[in-house]
XYZ file of C-alpha atoms in Angstrom:
246
model
C 16.743 47.744 -35.387
C 15.698 44.612 -33.529
C 18.575 42.738 -31.926
C 17.878 39.009 -32.031
C 20.021 36.499 -30.181
C 20.006 32.769 -30.731
C 21.391 30.010 -28.502
C 21.980 26.905 -30.584
C 24.297 24.023 -31.357
C 27.388 24.842 -33.464
C 26.087 26.434 -36.650
C 28.970 24.929 -38.617
C 27.515 21.449 -38.030
C 23.862 21.983 -38.973
C 22.103 20.692 -42.081
C 20.582 23.834 -43.553
C 18.282 21.794 -45.815
C 16.125 20.899 -42.815
C 17.252 23.025 -39.863
C 14.338 25.160 -38.656
C 16.598 27.428 -36.584
C 18.469 28.346 -39.751
C 15.183 29.115 -41.514
C 14.286 31.489 -38.680
C 17.656 33.212 -38.980
C 17.211 33.685 -42.725
C 13.815 35.294 -42.196
C 15.031 37.484 -39.333
C 17.911 38.722 -41.465
C 15.515 39.405 -44.357
C 13.525 41.618 -41.998
C 16.628 43.603 -41.114
C 17.275 42.176 -37.642
C 20.766 42.220 -36.149
C 21.691 38.588 -35.406
C 23.712 37.602 -32.338
C 24.932 33.983 -32.255
C 25.608 32.120 -29.005
C 26.323 28.589 -27.919
C 25.323 27.486 -24.447
C 28.854 27.886 -23.106
C 28.808 31.570 -24.064
C 26.189 32.356 -21.400
C 27.256 33.398 -17.915
C 26.158 35.243 -14.770
C 28.179 37.932 -13.013
C 26.750 39.360 -9.788
C 23.281 38.323 -10.891
C 23.522 39.883 -14.361
C 22.997 37.589 -17.349
C 25.653 38.174 -19.997
C 27.132 36.384 -23.001
C 29.938 36.434 -25.495
C 28.090 36.858 -28.796
C 29.154 36.890 -32.419
C 27.345 39.050 -34.944
C 26.079 36.693 -37.622
C 25.285 36.800 -41.321
C 23.518 33.841 -42.972
C 22.791 32.875 -46.559
C 21.123 30.033 -48.446
C 24.367 28.490 -49.656
C 25.042 24.810 -49.007
C 28.815 25.299 -49.090
C 29.137 28.447 -46.971
C 25.969 29.360 -45.080
C 27.221 31.690 -42.358
C 29.897 34.204 -41.422
C 30.768 36.151 -38.293
C 31.268 39.877 -38.746
C 32.045 40.886 -35.183
C 32.045 39.761 -31.575
C 31.241 41.354 -28.270
C 30.537 40.698 -24.612
C 27.212 42.170 -23.588
C 24.319 41.954 -21.128
C 21.605 39.677 -22.477
C 19.137 42.412 -21.554
C 20.602 44.445 -24.446
C 18.969 41.985 -26.858
C 15.312 42.400 -27.760
C 14.655 38.694 -28.380
C 16.581 35.488 -27.657
C 15.656 32.189 -29.309
C 16.622 29.195 -27.160
C 17.195 26.580 -29.876
C 19.667 24.218 -28.205
C 18.894 20.601 -29.060
C 18.614 17.923 -26.350
C 19.919 16.350 -24.175
C 17.703 18.049 -21.639
C 20.287 17.823 -18.875
C 21.361 19.915 -15.888
C 23.507 22.150 -18.114
C 20.426 22.944 -20.196
C 18.476 23.749 -17.028
C 21.258 26.028 -15.765
C 21.161 27.888 -19.087
C 17.423 28.509 -18.677
C 18.078 30.128 -15.290
C 20.572 32.508 -16.901
C 18.106 33.331 -19.661
C 15.410 33.898 -17.059
C 17.473 36.724 -15.556
C 17.435 38.447 -18.960
C 13.708 37.801 -19.237
C 13.177 39.617 -15.942
C 14.931 42.641 -17.480
C 12.510 42.719 -20.410
C 14.105 40.526 -23.077
C 11.651 38.208 -24.830
C 12.927 34.623 -24.480
C 11.446 32.058 -26.877
C 10.552 29.603 -25.520
C 9.926 30.858 -22.001
C 12.674 29.434 -19.713
C 10.242 28.173 -17.078
C 8.178 26.433 -19.756
C 11.295 24.732 -21.117
C 11.987 23.364 -17.643
C 8.386 22.372 -16.923
C 7.513 20.786 -20.268
C 9.932 17.964 -20.953
C 9.138 16.825 -24.491
C 8.545 13.212 -23.463
C 7.249 13.484 -19.895
C 4.761 16.211 -20.818
C 2.735 13.601 -22.699
C 1.570 12.333 -19.283
C -0.875 15.271 -19.282
C -2.442 13.865 -22.467
C -2.436 10.149 -21.705
C -5.752 9.632 -23.511
C -3.975 10.543 -26.762
C -0.874 8.364 -26.375
C 0.012 4.669 -26.353
C 0.108 3.001 -22.945
C 3.205 4.486 -21.341
C 5.484 3.563 -18.452
C 8.201 5.860 -17.069
C 10.514 4.067 -14.672
C 14.076 3.081 -13.928
C 13.041 -0.260 -12.453
C 14.089 -3.216 -14.600
C 11.388 -5.498 -13.166
C 8.663 -3.012 -14.091
C 10.028 -2.767 -17.624
C 10.017 -6.548 -17.922
C 6.417 -6.772 -16.670
C 5.351 -4.101 -19.175
C 7.060 -6.030 -21.982
C 5.412 -9.299 -20.919
C 2.020 -7.570 -20.944
C 2.356 -6.069 -24.438
C 4.880 -8.453 -26.107
C 6.036 -5.670 -28.455
C 7.258 -2.388 -26.943
C 9.385 0.691 -27.602
C 12.036 1.809 -25.106
C 13.553 5.291 -25.234
C 15.502 7.786 -23.092
C 13.710 10.859 -21.748
C 16.272 13.373 -22.974
C 17.027 12.203 -26.515
C 15.959 13.344 -29.961
C 15.942 12.340 -33.597
C 15.389 8.635 -32.950
C 18.665 8.189 -31.037
C 18.828 5.267 -28.571
C 15.283 4.097 -29.305
C 14.764 0.335 -29.193
C 11.932 -1.944 -30.260
C 11.747 -5.099 -28.155
C 9.549 -7.860 -29.565
C 8.225 -11.012 -27.936
C 11.040 -13.421 -27.135
C 13.803 -10.848 -27.663
C 16.759 -11.926 -25.474
C 18.154 -8.375 -25.337
C 15.564 -6.764 -23.075
C 17.806 -7.008 -20.025
C 20.845 -5.348 -21.556
C 18.716 -2.670 -23.246
C 17.013 -1.835 -19.947
C 20.350 -1.711 -18.139
C 21.810 0.549 -20.821
C 18.915 3.018 -20.930
C 18.540 3.215 -17.146
C 22.298 3.075 -16.541
C 21.752 0.148 -14.178
C 18.703 1.614 -12.486
C 19.978 5.166 -11.981
C 18.127 6.960 -14.822
C 14.501 7.022 -15.915
C 13.418 5.822 -19.333
C 10.106 5.506 -21.161
C 8.377 2.362 -22.426
C 5.358 2.333 -24.755
C 3.422 -0.418 -26.471
C 4.298 -0.607 -30.168
C 1.685 0.724 -32.603
C 1.857 -1.070 -35.990
C 0.248 1.937 -37.725
C 3.518 3.846 -37.338
C 4.755 1.977 -40.414
C 2.423 4.177 -42.470
C 4.014 7.355 -41.104
C 3.351 9.941 -38.426
C 1.544 13.259 -38.369
C 3.268 16.594 -37.711
C 1.125 19.632 -36.859
C 2.497 23.190 -37.048
C 0.750 25.579 -34.652
C 1.122 29.380 -34.880
C -0.534 31.603 -32.240
C -2.848 28.771 -31.193
C -4.034 27.960 -34.705
C -3.124 24.962 -36.787
C -1.117 26.338 -39.688
C -0.113 23.230 -41.637
C -0.278 19.474 -41.142
C 2.164 17.007 -42.643
C 2.040 13.227 -42.887
C 5.645 12.047 -42.613
C 5.957 8.835 -44.628
C 8.803 6.391 -44.090
C 10.575 4.820 -47.059
C 12.735 1.715 -46.839
C 16.383 2.640 -47.296
C 15.648 6.353 -47.691
C 14.859 9.402 -45.608
C 11.214 10.094 -44.654
C 9.244 12.456 -46.883
C 6.553 14.912 -45.753
C 3.179 14.986 -47.495
C 1.416 18.255 -46.657
C -2.291 17.888 -45.891
C -5.021 20.532 -46.392
C -5.917 22.684 -43.393
C -9.502 22.249 -42.229
C -11.736 25.318 -41.981
C -12.003 25.212 -38.187
C -8.482 24.815 -36.879
C -8.335 26.559 -33.506
C -6.304 24.536 -31.012
C -8.035 24.619 -27.623
């Protein structure tokens, strides 16, 4: 039997209607895997050995009661065949420390998904710098004067933290907006933290594209459409015949 561990945010607080980690757990359980649940604080190192307090988990597609724990144990992470690192941002020092612990288990033969080094190297926002020809004009800085100059150049910009998710703390600053200064000070914590600025693209009002990639091939593509006063909806698009991602 495959022993699968998962490091995630508290499972009691997730929305199972849209949580992809929960979907993975359902499928793993269907395949007969033994599920071991962990939160980041359950991971620890002792004399160089990566260990964790885990709880054996059962899941079900029930909106009222979607999980139960059927046991708990303290074990070496190397005893698990696979560990899914599914902790949501912020991508902070605690997250980085957790990847080092997971890396010790990886060295012992446990498959960690995603690879700990890749999680550290590929910050979701900063990694776009390697694909600047595919992004809006982008500035990463903690300098208020540079942010102001970028705003004056484009007149309509988006400001966001580097370690957020789900649209949290994202600001649109239009021409003449008197709040640029306080927004910049808040996001950079008075010049001590980096943030990202991008010129606003009006086409975003029509929605954004989400591409699912499996083993290097485009599996499905969705156009996420925004609706006033309602949650976005996904319109699935047909997959083209040649879909290899290079």
